[in-house]
Amino acid sequence: MAPQISVEDLSKHYQVHEKDPGLAGSLRAFFARKYKTVKAVDRVTFNIDSGERVGFLGPNGAGKTTTLKVLSGLLYPTSGATRVMGFTPHKREAAYLRRFTLVMGQKQQLLWDLPAIETFLINQAIYEISKADFEATLKELDQLLELGPLLRKQVRKLSLGERMKCELAAALLHRPQVLFLDEPTIGLDVTMQVRIRDFVAEYNARYGATVILTSHYMADVTALCSRLIVIDKGRLLYDGDFKALIERMAPYKIIKLQLPHPLPEGRLAAFGEVQSSEGLNAVLRIPRARATETAARILSEIEVDDVTFEDPPVEDIIRDVFAGGLIPTEKTP
Amino acid sequence: MISLARKYVAFGKAAWSNMLEYRAQILLWMTGSLLMIVMLMVWLGIAADQATVGGFSAVDFTLYYMLGLVVRNMTAVWASWELDTQIREGTLSPQLLRPINPIHNHIAANWVEKIIRLAVTVPIAAFVIALTPGAKIDLSLGALAAVAAALLGAWAVAFFVDYLIGLTAFWTTQTSAFIMGFYGLRIVLSGTAAPMQLFPAEFQAALTALPFRYMLSFPLEIALNKLSPEQILSGLLIQWAWVAAFVFAVAIVWRLAIRSYSAVGA
């Protein structure tokens, strides 16, 4: 079966004009504009199957939003082919527009001066949702998101988190099969981030909807997505399993020790690289392949109060990916 | 068709609630209509010393500008300002994700706005006409039908020209200048500043061919019995040809615009 979303060799280039600062620069720009081509997306290829949850990770300006906009039919690709559910997004057929949704954390569809329910009713008419379906879906979304009294309050009087809950509901009333979520948790506090994240997971589980999520909060992506697509400067840096990325980029584990009494650093160095050692706390970096064996040795050879094993912080890993762009394809142990 | 009507009702209801939030703003926008009253004063002043000016008596001027007040409000369109803002700020994007062309939302909102505009202007016009001795509208059924067709045509020409100008915001940031420029031409050439008949004879052919007359003057000319049946018929033909031309132009330009739209604020 063909993948639900296929992107092949997609590029999107923008022409932006440059202007020197000051009045003279403005005048020059008025008569002869200088143009520069920005490669927002540069020959990106990936396929996504129905029901997958994929995280799009990259710094600001990496090309995440541009890719989602191309997939939503808001942007014409410069070159390359995109297909979603058998449709070509930029043809913007009504049948396609009815079957997906794009939620942008920084843009809203809710009417600012009216209660959210008014936008919901417009969407009911536009997406031709029957009264019964509308009520059933609204009830489910209400349960999952606890919309309750929010629906009848003016949108401009809602908090950012409340508004995002209503935005999500408005975007899902027509039960889209594909969800493009562009920074849905931006600006939200941690509790609300978790709520939104849980909701997306639940929606995906219930309806088998495909989810592409962009975020620069690592936690969103690690909690929700098993598959990760990393892009930077328009280029695809990594596409695959989240665990595999960690193993590739960080072929070591972190062992944190709490000691009953101080040990000389040399004693700890016998187990592996000492990252830090302060009084009763020590942190060691151990090659992944030898982690289990080393842990056993530590426990049998020295006295410890507490031991924890951790993967290096994901932020560090991703920073390494962006910094070097080096992803070893074959890791030699 | 039924589902499209339902969508208009939904857009209309929301526009209505939105409008009630901004009642004062609409009344302020309507102050532009004072121009009709000012021009009426000017022409009544000129007509005071003579029986008629270019075939218009004082009573004619009163009827012309009072009916004109209503027609002007029926053909008031602000879609270009809204489009310009939506395009420049990127707020058009969420609308483009919906399986319906945003123009339908603009049309529904424009129609709903008419309710308030007519609720204010029709009583004023009716009152002034009732108090003017000798002022009466005496039309055959056929002429009434022609007025109705010309009014609908006037709205359509005004709306689609305005929308076409609004669409330029996809390519330029100068749209508000175009809107103002067009507005100026419209005041002079549509019969707002002076009835068409008062223009020199050598301008008449051009005025008849240009679209401006059909946004205000034409239905008024029919209502004031200034046109022969042949002139009414040819006028309706020219008017609706302009409607067709502008609808076609909007459809083509919209398609090109969407192609080049780069969703500002990417």
XYZ file of C-alpha atoms in Angstrom:
599
model
C 0.000 0.000 0.000
C 1.215 3.476 -0.818
C 2.246 5.565 2.176
C -0.371 8.049 3.388
C 2.030 10.948 3.081
C 4.837 10.932 0.593
C 7.306 13.717 0.030
C 9.862 13.255 -2.686
C 12.730 15.585 -3.343
C 10.689 18.529 -2.100
C 12.205 21.986 -2.409
C 10.722 25.359 -1.601
C 12.790 28.411 -2.434
C 11.810 31.979 -1.653
C 13.022 35.118 -3.367
C 13.631 37.753 -0.753
C 14.836 41.217 -1.577
C 17.664 42.748 0.308
C 18.005 46.374 1.174
C 21.010 48.267 2.467
C 20.238 50.246 5.596
C 19.421 53.950 5.452
C 17.845 56.328 2.981
C 20.393 55.741 0.231
C 19.829 52.013 0.590
C 16.077 52.487 0.305
C 16.491 54.573 -2.828
C 18.825 52.058 -4.415
C 16.406 49.267 -3.522
C 13.572 51.254 -5.075
C 15.259 51.389 -8.468
C 17.140 48.131 -8.531
C 16.074 45.456 -6.142
C 18.595 42.860 -5.207
C 17.153 39.432 -4.746
C 18.478 36.518 -2.810
C 17.165 32.982 -2.955
C 16.447 31.347 0.371
C 16.194 27.586 0.334
C 13.561 27.067 3.019
C 13.250 23.393 2.118
C 15.991 21.744 0.131
C 15.400 18.356 -1.511
C 13.651 16.650 1.381
C 12.266 13.126 1.031
C 10.234 11.057 3.473
C 7.187 8.777 3.671
C 4.706 8.461 6.500
C 2.208 5.652 7.003
C -1.323 5.926 8.249
C -1.567 6.295 12.022
C 2.072 7.216 12.573
C 3.099 9.935 15.019
C 6.087 11.771 13.662
C 8.023 14.531 15.342
C 9.537 17.297 13.245
C 12.458 18.762 15.031
C 14.636 21.688 14.078
C 15.663 25.157 15.188
C 13.758 28.257 14.115
C 13.906 28.713 10.366
C 14.815 25.091 9.747
C 11.975 24.570 7.276
C 9.495 22.746 9.508
C 6.619 25.149 9.037
C 7.332 25.534 5.330
C 7.113 21.765 4.888
C 3.797 21.630 6.747
C 2.453 24.519 4.676
C 3.360 22.742 1.459
C 1.633 19.601 2.743
C -1.430 21.703 3.645
C -1.644 23.283 0.212
C -0.800 26.762 1.495
C 2.450 26.867 -0.430
C 3.369 25.792 -3.906
C 6.481 23.676 -3.906
C 9.353 24.942 -6.049
C 10.078 21.386 -7.115
C 9.495 17.833 -6.001
C 6.364 15.784 -5.496
C 4.048 15.602 -2.519
C 1.048 13.303 -2.081
C -1.218 13.094 0.945
C -4.033 10.516 1.030
C -3.794 10.322 -2.743
C -4.173 14.079 -3.223
C -1.687 16.634 -4.438
C -1.908 19.253 -1.683
C -1.252 22.404 -3.738
C -4.204 21.619 -5.999
C -6.314 22.436 -2.953
C -9.247 20.197 -3.871
C -12.188 20.562 -1.491
C -12.187 16.797 -0.916
C -8.623 17.082 0.360
C -9.218 20.187 2.482
C -12.008 18.315 4.251
C -9.739 15.504 5.364
C -6.821 17.081 7.196
C -6.167 19.892 9.586
C -3.311 22.256 10.252
C -3.038 23.820 13.676
C -0.552 26.657 13.970
C 0.377 27.634 17.509
C 0.978 31.189 16.388
C -2.011 31.664 14.085
C -5.619 31.207 14.949
C -8.815 30.409 13.164
C -11.099 31.244 16.103
C -12.985 34.509 15.713
C -11.326 36.828 18.181
C -14.339 38.758 19.438
C -16.814 35.905 19.648
C -17.118 32.796 21.801
C -15.362 29.748 20.318
C -18.681 27.989 19.773
C -19.457 30.508 16.997
C -16.398 29.384 15.040
C -17.397 25.773 15.699
C -20.819 26.419 14.162
C -19.226 28.014 11.093
C -17.002 24.966 10.723
C -20.022 22.702 11.096
C -21.600 24.410 8.075
C -18.404 24.652 6.025
C -17.374 21.050 6.534
C -20.992 19.940 6.127
C -21.067 18.084 9.437
C -24.487 16.714 10.339
C -26.033 17.900 13.590
C -25.721 14.434 15.142
C -22.045 14.059 14.183
C -21.281 17.583 15.312
C -22.791 17.020 18.718
C -21.134 13.637 19.173
C -17.701 14.965 18.201
C -18.087 18.049 20.327
C -19.030 15.894 23.303
C -15.953 13.722 22.871
C -13.655 16.718 22.430
C -15.256 18.277 25.482
C -14.459 15.158 27.512
C -10.882 15.003 26.323
C -10.092 18.696 26.555
C -12.527 19.801 29.281
C -13.824 22.676 27.220
C -17.009 23.179 29.238
C -17.512 26.856 30.057
C -14.699 27.976 27.716
C -16.910 27.565 24.674
C -19.174 30.419 25.635
C -16.497 32.892 26.634
C -15.175 35.455 24.164
C -12.000 34.075 22.632
C -10.002 37.208 23.418
C -10.783 36.678 27.115
C -9.369 33.142 27.202
C -5.888 32.392 28.453
C -3.339 31.157 25.931
C -3.771 27.556 27.059
C -7.553 27.732 27.038
C -7.440 29.225 23.581
C -5.203 26.460 22.290
C -7.635 23.847 23.612
C -10.438 25.573 21.692
C -8.238 25.903 18.585
C -7.554 22.181 18.653
C -11.232 21.397 19.046
C -12.166 23.741 16.174
C -9.567 22.050 14.000
C -10.800 18.545 14.789
C -14.573 18.906 14.484
C -14.502 17.462 10.998
C -12.552 14.428 12.235
C -9.500 14.882 10.011
C -7.475 11.790 9.220
C -4.222 13.707 9.093
C -3.148 16.266 11.691
C -0.393 18.767 11.019
C 0.431 20.416 14.327
C 2.843 23.317 14.078
C 4.179 24.268 17.499
C 0.846 23.584 19.222
C 2.357 24.023 22.679
C 4.272 27.236 22.054
C 4.073 29.611 24.973
C 2.125 27.205 27.174
C 3.122 26.289 30.701
C 4.359 22.799 31.430
C 1.043 21.497 32.774
C -0.833 22.672 29.720
C 1.874 21.278 27.425
C 1.342 17.889 29.009
C -2.449 18.188 28.630
C -2.192 19.006 24.942
C 0.329 16.236 24.411
C -1.865 13.649 26.165
C -4.780 14.792 24.095
C -2.927 14.354 20.821
C -1.826 10.875 21.878
C -5.384 9.960 22.835
C -6.808 11.333 19.586
C -4.263 9.362 17.589
C -5.074 6.178 19.500
C -8.845 6.598 19.179
C -9.130 7.520 15.540
C -5.902 6.156 14.117
C -5.169 9.600 12.732
C -1.724 10.381 11.410
C 0.092 13.111 13.301
C 3.014 15.277 12.263
C 4.077 17.509 15.093
C 6.663 20.252 15.029
C 8.015 21.667 18.200
C 11.148 23.033 19.627
C 10.211 21.662 23.005
C 12.052 18.406 23.070
C 9.653 16.948 25.610
C 6.716 17.216 23.195
C 8.517 15.197 20.632
C 10.001 12.597 22.945
C 6.684 12.030 24.702
C 4.555 11.790 21.592
C 6.571 10.531 18.709
C 8.409 7.323 18.180
C 9.718 8.553 14.874
C 11.756 11.644 14.452
C 12.553 13.755 11.429
C 15.268 16.280 12.054
C 15.742 19.121 9.619
C 17.972 22.131 9.660
C 18.535 24.842 7.053
C 16.010 23.088 4.849
C 17.902 19.797 4.742
C 16.900 16.504 6.214
C 19.455 15.459 8.803
C 17.832 12.411 10.288
C 14.745 10.306 9.798
C 14.119 7.320 11.976
C 13.571 5.771 15.295
C 14.048 8.035 18.249
C 15.997 5.413 20.237
C 18.280 4.713 17.317
C 19.182 8.386 17.076
C 20.165 8.452 20.720
C 22.239 5.345 20.310
C 23.963 6.706 17.256
C 24.621 10.153 18.549
C 25.361 9.192 22.102
C 27.132 5.870 22.277
C 27.455 6.192 26.027
C 25.359 6.164 29.174
C 25.515 8.415 32.165
C 25.892 6.756 35.561
C 25.206 8.940 38.575
C 26.515 7.746 41.908
C 25.775 8.830 45.406
C 28.494 7.689 47.784
C 28.345 7.179 51.561
C 31.865 8.699 51.863
C 34.191 10.455 49.426
C 36.408 8.350 47.139
C 39.568 9.478 45.378
C 38.926 10.339 41.751
C 41.427 7.761 40.623
C 39.305 5.019 42.137
C 36.278 6.125 40.086
C 38.332 6.586 36.922
C 38.954 2.883 36.943
C 35.319 2.366 35.857
C 35.139 5.001 33.149
C 35.421 8.641 32.261
C 34.630 10.846 35.276
C 32.486 13.750 34.164
C 32.254 15.320 37.563
C 32.993 14.400 41.112
C 31.999 16.628 43.954
C 31.988 15.378 47.497
C 29.571 12.481 47.658
C 28.203 12.867 44.124
C 29.903 11.612 41.009
C 28.901 11.376 37.346
C 30.504 8.874 34.979
C 30.299 8.434 31.227
C 30.425 4.802 30.217
C 30.402 3.439 26.655
C 26.957 2.017 25.998
C 28.283 -1.451 25.191
C 30.021 -1.772 28.546
C 27.372 -0.018 30.671
C 25.756 -3.083 32.225
C 29.018 -4.808 32.984
C 30.475 -1.614 34.472
C 27.435 -1.086 36.648
C 27.780 -4.569 38.031
C 31.425 -3.948 38.760
C 30.669 -0.678 40.542
C 28.068 -2.316 42.735
C 30.350 -5.176 43.704
C 33.568 -3.208 44.136
C 32.576 -0.005 45.927
C 30.020 1.013 48.462
C 27.263 3.252 47.050
C 24.091 4.777 48.467
C 22.351 5.243 45.154
C 22.951 4.600 41.442
C 21.028 5.931 38.456
C 21.525 5.195 34.769
C 20.535 7.782 32.226
C 20.771 8.545 28.573
C 22.465 11.850 27.929
C 19.960 14.735 27.789
C 18.155 14.753 24.450
C 18.812 18.467 24.094
C 22.534 17.750 24.053
C 22.119 15.073 21.433
C 20.070 17.241 19.150
C 22.491 20.105 19.613
C 25.240 17.778 18.481
C 23.196 16.843 15.425
C 22.703 20.479 14.486
C 26.248 21.455 15.322
C 28.018 18.787 13.331
C 25.300 17.516 11.089
C 27.398 14.397 11.463
C 25.291 11.373 11.795
C 27.458 8.321 11.670
C 25.542 5.892 9.519
C 27.610 2.928 10.672
C 28.674 2.956 14.244
C 31.714 0.912 15.019
C 31.757 -0.231 18.623
C -26.996 24.925 -3.261
C -28.726 24.229 0.054
C -25.403 23.547 1.703
C -24.003 26.794 0.268
C -27.008 28.665 1.669
C -26.347 27.043 5.061
C -22.743 28.257 4.901
C -23.917 31.789 4.134
C -26.279 31.652 7.097
C -23.448 30.481 9.369
C -21.068 33.196 8.094
C -23.859 35.746 8.332
C -24.737 34.870 11.926
C -21.121 35.182 13.014
C -20.766 38.464 11.107
C -23.884 39.740 12.829
C -22.569 38.898 16.320
C -19.231 40.409 15.386
C -20.909 43.558 14.156
C -22.822 43.984 17.381
C -19.449 43.967 19.127
C -18.417 46.879 16.911
C -21.670 48.824 16.531
C -20.003 52.187 17.038
C -17.456 51.458 14.335
C -20.119 50.816 11.706
C -21.920 54.029 12.572
C -18.610 55.848 12.214
C -17.998 54.276 8.798
C -21.435 55.491 7.826
C -20.465 59.099 8.387
C -19.052 58.879 4.856
C -22.699 58.999 3.825
C -22.936 62.570 5.102
C -21.341 63.466 1.786
C -24.692 62.775 0.131
C -26.405 65.232 2.455
C -23.674 67.847 1.955
C -23.941 67.521 -1.834
C -27.712 67.835 -1.579
C -27.276 71.131 0.317
C -24.807 72.378 -2.300
C -27.112 71.601 -5.225
C -30.205 72.941 -3.458
C -28.276 76.183 -2.950
C -27.434 76.373 -6.640
C -30.974 75.403 -7.690
C -32.536 78.021 -5.400
C -32.110 80.822 -7.981
C -33.381 78.901 -10.993
C -36.159 76.498 -11.855
C -33.860 73.673 -12.970
C -30.127 72.953 -13.204
C -29.370 70.744 -16.217
C -32.918 69.375 -16.077
C -32.809 68.800 -12.292
C -35.284 70.700 -10.123
C -34.830 71.149 -6.383
C -37.259 68.265 -5.870
C -35.225 66.110 -8.269
C -32.052 66.831 -6.299
C -33.772 65.894 -3.057
C -35.040 62.631 -4.486
C -31.693 61.921 -6.162
C -29.584 62.428 -3.061
C -31.981 60.830 -0.596
C -32.378 57.692 -2.711
C -28.660 58.020 -3.374
C -28.026 57.858 0.361
C -29.726 54.472 0.446
C -28.045 53.158 -2.714
C -24.651 54.330 -1.533
C -25.105 52.315 1.641
C -26.352 49.305 -0.290
C -23.195 49.369 -2.395
C -20.718 50.135 0.398
C -17.957 47.519 0.395
C -14.989 47.164 2.731
C -13.765 43.768 1.664
C -10.575 45.202 0.122
C -9.418 46.657 3.462
C -10.049 43.354 5.180
C -8.336 41.345 2.455
C -5.354 43.679 2.526
C -4.949 43.216 6.288
C -5.525 39.473 6.142
C -3.002 39.017 3.366
C -0.300 41.230 4.865
C -0.640 39.743 8.338
C -0.971 36.163 7.140
C -4.338 35.671 8.820
C -5.766 34.548 5.510
C -3.959 31.205 5.913
C -6.467 29.613 8.318
C -9.235 30.578 5.891
C -7.407 28.987 2.987
C -7.390 25.696 4.861
C -11.167 25.534 4.724
C -12.939 23.847 1.818
C -14.668 27.076 0.797
C -13.420 30.185 -0.963
C -13.050 33.047 1.561
C -14.960 35.356 -0.812
C -18.205 33.739 0.398
C -17.436 34.861 3.939
C -16.796 38.407 2.697
C -20.054 38.459 0.733
C -22.114 37.153 3.652
C -20.561 39.681 6.029
C -21.185 42.481 3.528
C -24.845 41.575 3.218
C -25.328 41.405 6.962
C -23.760 44.817 7.368
C -26.433 46.157 5.009
C -29.095 45.466 7.637
C -27.697 48.124 9.954
C -26.885 50.534 7.147
C -30.406 50.337 5.718
C -32.018 50.494 9.145
C -30.372 53.880 9.592
C -30.618 55.376 6.093
C -34.021 54.228 4.819
C -35.982 56.048 7.567
C -33.914 59.215 7.024
C -34.536 59.147 3.262
C -38.233 58.323 3.673
C -38.659 61.119 6.192
C -36.975 63.776 4.039
C -38.842 62.712 0.889
C -42.175 62.700 2.768
C -41.544 66.239 3.977
C -40.575 67.549 0.521
C -43.626 68.942 -1.269
C -44.024 67.472 -4.754
C -41.468 64.682 -4.171
C -42.876 61.319 -5.123
C -41.648 58.177 -6.762
C -43.969 57.113 -9.515
C -42.811 53.985 -11.276
C -44.400 51.309 -13.424
C -44.001 47.689 -12.396
C -41.484 47.206 -15.208
C -39.432 50.195 -14.053
C -39.497 48.861 -10.490
C -38.150 45.547 -11.720
C -35.451 47.433 -13.631
C -34.519 49.358 -10.472
C -34.217 46.079 -8.566
C -31.975 44.564 -11.253
C -29.899 47.754 -11.395
C -29.513 47.813 -7.594
C -28.304 44.230 -7.491
C -25.985 45.025 -10.401
C -24.710 48.130 -8.616
C -23.840 46.070 -5.541
C -22.159 43.411 -7.684
C -20.028 45.887 -9.679
C -18.996 47.685 -6.486
C -18.224 44.457 -4.622
C -16.193 42.722 -7.290
C -14.200 45.824 -8.288
C -13.376 46.341 -4.644
C -12.430 42.694 -4.205
C -10.204 42.852 -7.273
C -8.378 45.831 -5.791
C -8.079 43.996 -2.458
C -6.460 41.041 -4.216
C -3.551 43.252 -5.317
C -2.338 42.933 -1.722
C -0.964 39.532 -2.731
C 1.701 41.356 -4.753
C 2.038 44.839 -3.337
C 1.865 46.664 -0.044
C 0.324 49.686 -1.793
C -3.221 48.347 -1.839
C -4.621 51.045 0.437
C -3.367 53.674 -2.044
C -5.259 51.924 -4.865
C -8.373 51.760 -2.702
C -8.210 55.482 -1.946
C -7.493 56.367 -5.576
C -10.415 54.313 -6.759
C -12.626 55.810 -4.070
C -11.785 59.309 -5.330
C -12.649 58.408 -8.919
C -15.832 56.793 -7.728
C -17.004 59.945 -5.944
C -16.541 62.018 -9.090
C -17.567 59.546 -11.772
C -20.390 57.529 -10.171
C -22.734 60.463 -9.632
C -21.950 61.206 -5.996
C -20.532 64.712 -6.441
C -23.001 65.577 -9.197
C -25.634 63.671 -11.178
C -24.255 62.308 -14.469
C -26.655 64.424 -16.535
C -24.933 67.566 -15.296
C -21.619 66.579 -16.868
C -20.732 68.169 -20.248
C -22.115 66.343 -23.266
C -18.688 65.268 -24.532
C -18.160 63.188 -21.342
C -21.458 61.323 -21.566
C -20.262 58.536 -23.872
C -17.295 57.758 -21.619
C -19.429 57.904 -18.468
C -21.902 55.492 -20.007
C -19.157 53.038 -20.903
C -17.158 53.167 -17.651
C -18.236 51.011 -14.681
C -18.557 53.908 -12.191
C -22.034 55.034 -13.303
C -23.364 51.551 -12.619
C -22.363 51.631 -8.962
C -24.675 54.488 -7.972
C -26.156 56.714 -10.650
C -27.800 54.155 -12.910
C -30.502 52.813 -10.533
C -31.199 56.416 -9.434
C -31.658 57.552 -13.030
C -34.254 54.811 -13.521
C -36.009 55.659 -10.235
C -36.212 59.349 -11.209
C -37.719 58.525 -14.616
C -34.740 60.071 -16.407
C -34.211 57.172 -18.825
C -36.130 55.814 -21.800
C -36.889 52.076 -21.882
C -34.151 51.665 -24.523
C -31.644 53.466 -22.283
C -32.665 51.287 -19.320
C -32.187 48.124 -21.348
C -28.818 49.097 -22.782
C -27.759 50.310 -19.314
C -28.633 46.975 -17.744
C -26.706 45.189 -20.480
C -23.600 47.293 -19.931
C -23.928 46.992 -16.137
C -24.224 43.231 -16.113
C -21.435 42.925 -18.676
C -19.233 44.757 -16.164
C -20.433 42.408 -13.400
C -19.489 39.406 -15.523
C -16.120 40.950 -16.404
C -15.226 41.667 -12.776
C -16.405 38.264 -11.516
C -14.256 36.653 -14.202
C -11.290 38.874 -13.324
C -11.620 38.056 -9.607
C -11.710 34.332 -10.397
C -8.581 34.517 -12.568
C -6.635 36.818 -10.254
C -7.591 34.686 -7.246
C -6.108 31.643 -8.934
C -2.888 33.480 -9.764
C -2.782 34.977 -6.284
C -3.037 31.644 -4.522
C -0.206 30.391 -6.671
C 2.079 33.160 -5.601
C 0.844 33.424 -2.036
C 3.712 32.718 0.239
C 1.830 32.837 3.527
C 3.571 35.792 5.131
C 5.110 35.052 8.483
C 6.262 31.583 7.471
